[in-house]
CSV table of C-alpha atoms in Angstrom, one decimal:
chain,number,residue,atom,x,y,z
A,2,MET,CA,116.8,133.8,125.1
A,3,SER,CA,115.4,137.2,124.5
A,4,LYS,CA,114.8,138.2,120.9
A,5,LEU,CA,116.9,140.9,119.3
A,6,LYS,CA,115.2,144.1,118.6
A,7,CYS,CA,114.9,144.5,114.8
A,8,GLU,CA,117.0,147.7,114.7
A,9,ASN,CA,119.8,146.2,116.8
A,10,TYR,CA,119.8,143.1,114.6
A,11,GLU,CA,120.0,145.1,111.4
A,12,LYS,CA,122.8,147.3,112.7
A,13,GLU,CA,124.9,144.3,113.9
A,14,LEU,CA,124.2,142.4,110.7
A,15,ARG,CA,125.4,145.3,108.6
A,16,LEU,CA,128.7,145.5,110.5
A,17,LEU,CA,129.3,141.8,110.1
A,18,GLN,CA,128.5,141.9,106.4
A,19,ILE,CA,131.1,144.7,106.0
A,20,GLU,CA,133.6,142.4,107.8
A,21,LEU,CA,132.7,139.5,105.5
A,22,LEU,CA,133.3,141.7,102.5
A,23,LYS,CA,136.7,142.6,103.9
A,24,PHE,CA,137.4,138.9,104.1
A,25,GLN,CA,136.2,138.3,100.5
A,26,ASN,CA,138.5,141.1,99.2
A,27,PHE,CA,141.4,139.3,100.9
A,28,VAL,CA,140.3,136.0,99.5
A,29,LYS,CA,140.4,137.5,96.0
A,30,GLU,CA,143.6,139.3,96.5
A,31,LYS,CA,145.5,136.2,97.8
A,32,GLY,CA,143.8,133.6,95.6
A,33,LEU,CA,142.4,131.8,98.6
A,34,ARG,CA,139.7,129.1,98.4
A,35,VAL,CA,136.8,129.0,100.9
A,36,LEU,CA,134.2,126.2,101.3
A,37,ILE,CA,131.2,126.5,103.6
A,38,ILE,CA,128.6,123.8,103.9
A,39,MET,CA,125.2,124.4,105.6
A,40,GLU,CA,123.4,121.3,106.9
A,41,GLY,CA,120.5,120.9,109.3
A,42,ARG,CA,116.9,119.6,109.5
A,43,ASP,CA,114.2,120.9,107.3
A,44,ALA,CA,113.2,124.5,108.3
A,45,ALA,CA,116.4,125.0,110.4
A,46,GLY,CA,117.2,128.3,108.6
A,47,LYS,CA,119.9,127.3,106.2
A,48,GLY,CA,118.5,129.3,103.2
A,49,GLY,CA,118.0,132.5,105.3
A,50,SER,CA,121.5,132.3,106.7
A,51,ILE,CA,123.0,131.8,103.3
A,52,LYS,CA,121.0,134.7,101.9
A,53,ARG,CA,122.5,137.1,104.6
A,54,LEU,CA,126.0,135.8,104.1
A,55,THR,CA,125.9,136.4,100.4
A,56,GLU,CA,123.7,139.5,100.3
A,57,HIS,CA,126.5,142.1,99.8
A,58,LEU,CA,129.3,139.9,98.6
A,59,ASN,CA,130.7,140.3,95.0
A,60,PRO,CA,128.9,137.6,93.1
A,61,ARG,CA,131.9,137.1,90.8
A,62,GLY,CA,133.8,135.6,93.8
A,63,CYS,CA,130.9,133.8,95.6
A,64,ARG,CA,128.8,130.9,94.5
A,65,ILE,CA,125.9,129.1,96.1
A,66,VAL,CA,125.6,125.4,95.2
A,67,ALA,CA,122.2,123.8,95.7
A,68,LEU,CA,122.1,120.6,93.7
A,69,GLU,CA,118.9,118.9,92.5
A,70,LYS,CA,118.5,115.2,92.9
A,71,PRO,CA,121.1,113.3,90.9
A,72,SER,CA,120.5,112.3,87.3
A,73,ASP,CA,120.7,108.7,86.1
A,74,VAL,CA,124.3,109.4,84.9
A,75,GLU,CA,125.3,111.0,88.3
A,76,ARG,CA,123.8,108.0,90.1
A,77,SER,CA,126.2,105.8,88.2
A,78,GLN,CA,129.2,107.8,89.3
A,79,TRP,CA,131.3,107.9,92.4
A,80,TYR,CA,129.1,109.5,95.0
A,81,PHE,CA,131.3,112.5,95.6
A,82,GLN,CA,132.0,113.1,91.9
A,83,ARG,CA,129.3,115.7,91.2
A,84,TYR,CA,130.3,117.7,94.3
A,85,VAL,CA,134.0,117.9,93.4
A,86,ALA,CA,133.1,119.8,90.3
A,87,HIS,CA,131.7,122.6,92.4
A,88,LEU,CA,134.6,123.1,94.9
A,89,PRO,CA,136.1,126.6,95.0
A,90,SER,CA,138.8,127.9,92.6
A,91,ALA,CA,141.3,130.5,93.5
A,92,GLY,CA,139.7,133.7,94.9
A,93,GLU,CA,136.3,132.0,95.5
A,94,ILE,CA,133.9,131.5,98.4
A,95,VAL,CA,131.5,128.6,97.7
A,96,ILE,CA,128.6,127.8,100.0
A,97,PHE,CA,126.7,124.5,99.7
A,98,ASP,CA,123.1,124.6,100.6
A,99,ARG,CA,123.1,121.0,101.6
A,100,SER,CA,126.0,118.9,100.4
A,101,TRP,CA,127.3,115.4,100.2
A,102,TYR,CA,125.8,115.0,103.7
A,103,ASN,CA,122.4,114.3,102.1
A,104,ARG,CA,123.6,110.7,102.3
A,105,ALA,CA,124.1,111.0,106.0
A,106,GLY,CA,120.5,112.3,106.7
A,107,VAL,CA,117.7,112.6,104.2
A,108,GLU,CA,118.8,109.6,102.0
A,109,PRO,CA,119.0,106.9,104.6
A,110,VAL,CA,116.0,108.1,106.6
A,111,MET,CA,113.8,108.4,103.5
A,112,GLY,CA,115.1,105.2,101.9
A,113,PHE,CA,116.8,106.9,99.0
A,114,CYS,CA,120.0,104.9,99.6
A,115,THR,CA,120.8,101.4,100.9
A,116,GLN,CA,122.2,100.8,104.4
A,117,GLU,CA,125.5,99.7,102.8
A,118,GLU,CA,125.7,102.9,100.7
A,119,HIS,CA,125.1,104.9,103.9
A,120,LYS,CA,127.8,103.0,105.8
A,121,GLU,CA,130.3,103.3,103.0
A,122,PHE,CA,129.6,107.0,102.8
A,123,LEU,CA,130.4,107.5,106.5
A,124,ARG,CA,133.7,105.5,106.0
A,125,GLU,CA,134.7,107.6,103.0
A,126,VAL,CA,133.8,111.1,104.2
A,127,PRO,CA,136.8,111.7,106.6
A,128,ARG,CA,139.3,110.8,103.9
A,129,PHE,CA,137.5,112.9,101.3
A,130,GLU,CA,137.4,115.9,103.6
A,131,GLU,CA,141.0,115.4,104.6
A,132,MET,CA,141.9,115.7,100.9
A,133,ILE,CA,139.9,118.9,100.7
A,134,LYS,CA,141.8,120.4,103.7
A,135,ASN,CA,145.2,119.2,102.4
A,136,SER,CA,144.5,120.9,99.1
A,137,GLY,CA,144.6,124.2,101.0
A,138,ILE,CA,140.8,125.0,101.0
A,139,ILE,CA,139.5,126.8,104.1
A,140,PHE,CA,136.6,124.6,105.1
A,141,PHE,CA,133.7,125.2,107.5
A,142,LYS,CA,131.0,122.7,108.3
A,143,PHE,CA,127.8,124.1,110.0
A,144,TYR,CA,124.9,122.1,111.3
A,145,LEU,CA,121.9,124.3,112.2
A,146,SER,CA,120.1,122.6,115.1
A,147,ILE,CA,116.4,123.3,115.5
A,148,THR,CA,114.0,121.9,118.2
A,149,LYS,CA,111.0,119.8,117.2
A,150,GLY,CA,108.5,122.3,118.5
A,151,GLU,CA,110.1,125.2,116.5
A,152,GLN,CA,110.2,123.0,113.4
A,153,LYS,CA,106.5,122.3,113.7
A,154,ARG,CA,105.8,126.0,114.1
A,155,ARG,CA,107.8,126.9,111.0
A,156,PHE,CA,106.1,124.2,108.9
A,157,LYS,CA,102.7,125.5,110.0
A,158,GLU,CA,103.8,129.0,109.0
A,159,ARG,CA,104.9,127.8,105.6
A,160,ALA,CA,101.6,126.0,105.0
A,161,THR,CA,99.6,129.2,105.5
A,162,ASP,CA,102.0,131.8,103.9
A,163,PRO,CA,101.6,131.9,100.1
A,164,LEU,CA,105.1,133.3,99.8
A,165,LYS,CA,106.6,130.3,101.6
A,166,GLN,CA,104.5,127.4,100.3
A,167,PHE,CA,107.1,126.6,97.7
A,168,LYS,CA,109.4,125.5,100.5
A,169,ILE,CA,107.1,122.6,101.5
A,170,SER,CA,108.1,119.2,100.0
A,171,PRO,CA,107.1,115.6,100.6
A,172,VAL,CA,110.3,115.2,102.6
A,173,ASP,CA,109.3,118.2,104.8
A,174,GLN,CA,105.9,116.7,105.4
A,175,ARG,CA,107.4,113.6,107.1
A,176,ALA,CA,110.1,115.4,109.0
A,177,GLN,CA,108.1,115.6,112.3
A,178,GLU,CA,106.9,112.0,112.0
A,179,LEU,CA,110.5,110.8,111.4
A,180,TRP,CA,112.1,113.1,114.0
A,181,ASP,CA,113.8,110.3,116.0
A,182,GLN,CA,115.1,108.6,112.9
A,183,TYR,CA,116.7,111.9,111.8
A,184,SER,CA,118.2,112.2,115.3
A,185,ILE,CA,119.8,108.8,115.0
A,186,ALA,CA,121.1,109.6,111.5
A,187,LYS,CA,122.6,112.9,112.8
A,188,TYR,CA,124.2,111.1,115.7
A,189,SER,CA,125.8,108.5,113.4
A,190,MET,CA,127.0,111.3,111.1
A,191,LEU,CA,128.7,113.2,114.0
A,192,LEU,CA,130.3,110.1,115.4
A,193,ALA,CA,131.8,109.3,112.0
A,194,THR,CA,132.7,112.8,110.6
A,195,HIS,CA,133.4,115.1,113.5
A,196,ASN,CA,137.2,115.2,113.8
A,197,ALA,CA,140.1,117.6,114.3
A,198,ILE,CA,140.7,118.0,110.6
A,199,SER,CA,137.1,118.9,109.6
A,200,PRO,CA,135.1,119.5,112.7
A,201,TRP,CA,131.4,120.3,112.9
A,202,THR,CA,130.1,123.6,114.3
A,203,ILE,CA,126.6,123.3,115.7
A,204,ILE,CA,124.4,126.5,115.6
A,205,ALA,CA,121.3,126.5,117.7
A,206,SER,CA,118.8,128.0,115.3
A,207,ASP,CA,115.4,128.4,117.0
A,208,ASN,CA,116.2,132.1,117.0
A,209,LYS,CA,117.0,132.7,113.3
A,210,LYS,CA,118.5,136.2,113.8
A,211,ILE,CA,120.8,135.2,116.6
A,212,ALA,CA,121.9,132.1,114.6
A,213,ARG,CA,122.7,134.1,111.5
A,214,LEU,CA,124.9,136.6,113.5
A,215,ASN,CA,126.8,133.8,115.1
A,216,ILE,CA,127.6,132.1,111.8
A,217,PHE,CA,129.2,135.3,110.6
A,218,LYS,CA,131.1,135.7,113.9
A,219,PHE,CA,132.4,132.1,113.9
A,220,ILE,CA,133.6,132.3,110.3
A,221,LEU,CA,135.3,135.7,110.7
A,222,SER,CA,136.9,134.9,114.0
A,223,ASN,CA,138.5,131.9,112.5
A,224,VAL,CA,140.1,133.5,109.4
A,225,LYS,CA,142.8,136.1,108.9
A,226,TYR,CA,142.2,139.3,106.9
A,227,PRO,CA,143.4,143.0,107.1
A,228,ASN,CA,141.6,145.6,109.3
A,229,LYS,CA,139.6,143.0,111.2
A,230,THR,CA,137.3,144.5,113.8
A,231,SER,CA,137.8,141.7,116.3
A,232,ASP,CA,135.5,143.1,119.1
A,233,LEU,CA,132.5,142.4,116.9
A,234,LEU,CA,133.3,138.7,116.6
A,235,GLU,CA,132.7,137.0,120.0
A,236,CYS,CA,130.3,134.1,119.6
A,237,ASN,CA,127.5,133.3,121.9
A,238,LYS,CA,128.3,130.1,123.7
A,239,ASP,CA,124.6,129.3,124.1
A,240,VAL,CA,124.3,129.3,120.3
A,241,VAL,CA,127.6,128.0,119.0
A,242,ARG,CA,128.8,124.6,120.2
A,243,GLY,CA,131.2,121.9,119.0
A,244,GLY,CA,130.3,118.5,117.6
A,245,ASP,CA,131.5,116.7,120.7
A,246,GLU,CA,129.0,118.6,122.8
A,247,GLU,CA,126.2,117.9,120.3
A,248,ILE,CA,127.0,114.2,120.5
A,249,LYS,CA,126.5,114.2,124.2
A,250,ARG,CA,123.2,116.2,123.8
A,251,ILE,CA,121.8,113.6,121.4
A,252,GLU,CA,122.9,110.7,123.7
A,253,ALA,CA,121.0,112.3,126.5
A,254,GLY,CA,117.9,112.5,124.4
A,255,LEU,CA,117.9,109.0,122.9
A,256,ASN,CA,117.2,105.9,124.9
A,257,LYS,CA,119.8,103.1,125.4
A,258,GLU,CA,118.0,100.7,123.1
A,259,LYS,CA,118.3,103.2,120.2
A,260,LEU,CA,121.9,104.0,120.9
A,261,ASP,CA,122.8,100.2,121.1
A,262,ALA,CA,121.1,99.7,117.7
A,263,ILE,CA,123.4,102.4,116.2
A,264,ASN,CA,126.6,101.1,117.8
């Protein structure tokens, strides 16, 4: 896929940010509640996408939630408890930079939770998210999908760029080594939590700029607000795909022995 010229990207981004601001004004006017969660492997582009989404929104009606590892007290609570406290109130857009889905990816792969805790999480998530939707919250789940080669390139860039070195963590350093394990965890997550009530939207994110634009387009094309400029909002089918298609892609990349071990 050819890269966007910088000036074309900035122009299109600005137009989409204006559209998102229109939507935010409508959210505030009608007292709507919007929840967006951003998931994906390390270096997939979650932070940059969130930055562009929120760059020109009114901070009084938009929050980014990026929780640290749980405290001793939080570890003793119901797993979802600390996340519930951050769900949107009337007139708010809330974006989770990683979410409860830590327990579907990083935690089981890195040994931060038990296998039983992981399985129980996957059983509970659909019911938890059904309650979120039934409460009237507008809910988007994005998974940014990066290839192994592009992840490796971005890690190398982080290691040599003084402005990006803060992004490197011990978890990041093992991401390439544990690539297959993360693929299996992702596959299990999609099988258990992609459904009609709270579907996953997969964003191919090797090209960060195109990924960001398509996140805007997907959100805005799936909500109502006044004075929508609909001709800006057609998603690129090579970039945006559903959870069902992603499941098939993962199955094609994993051997039968690994799939049998999951099932």
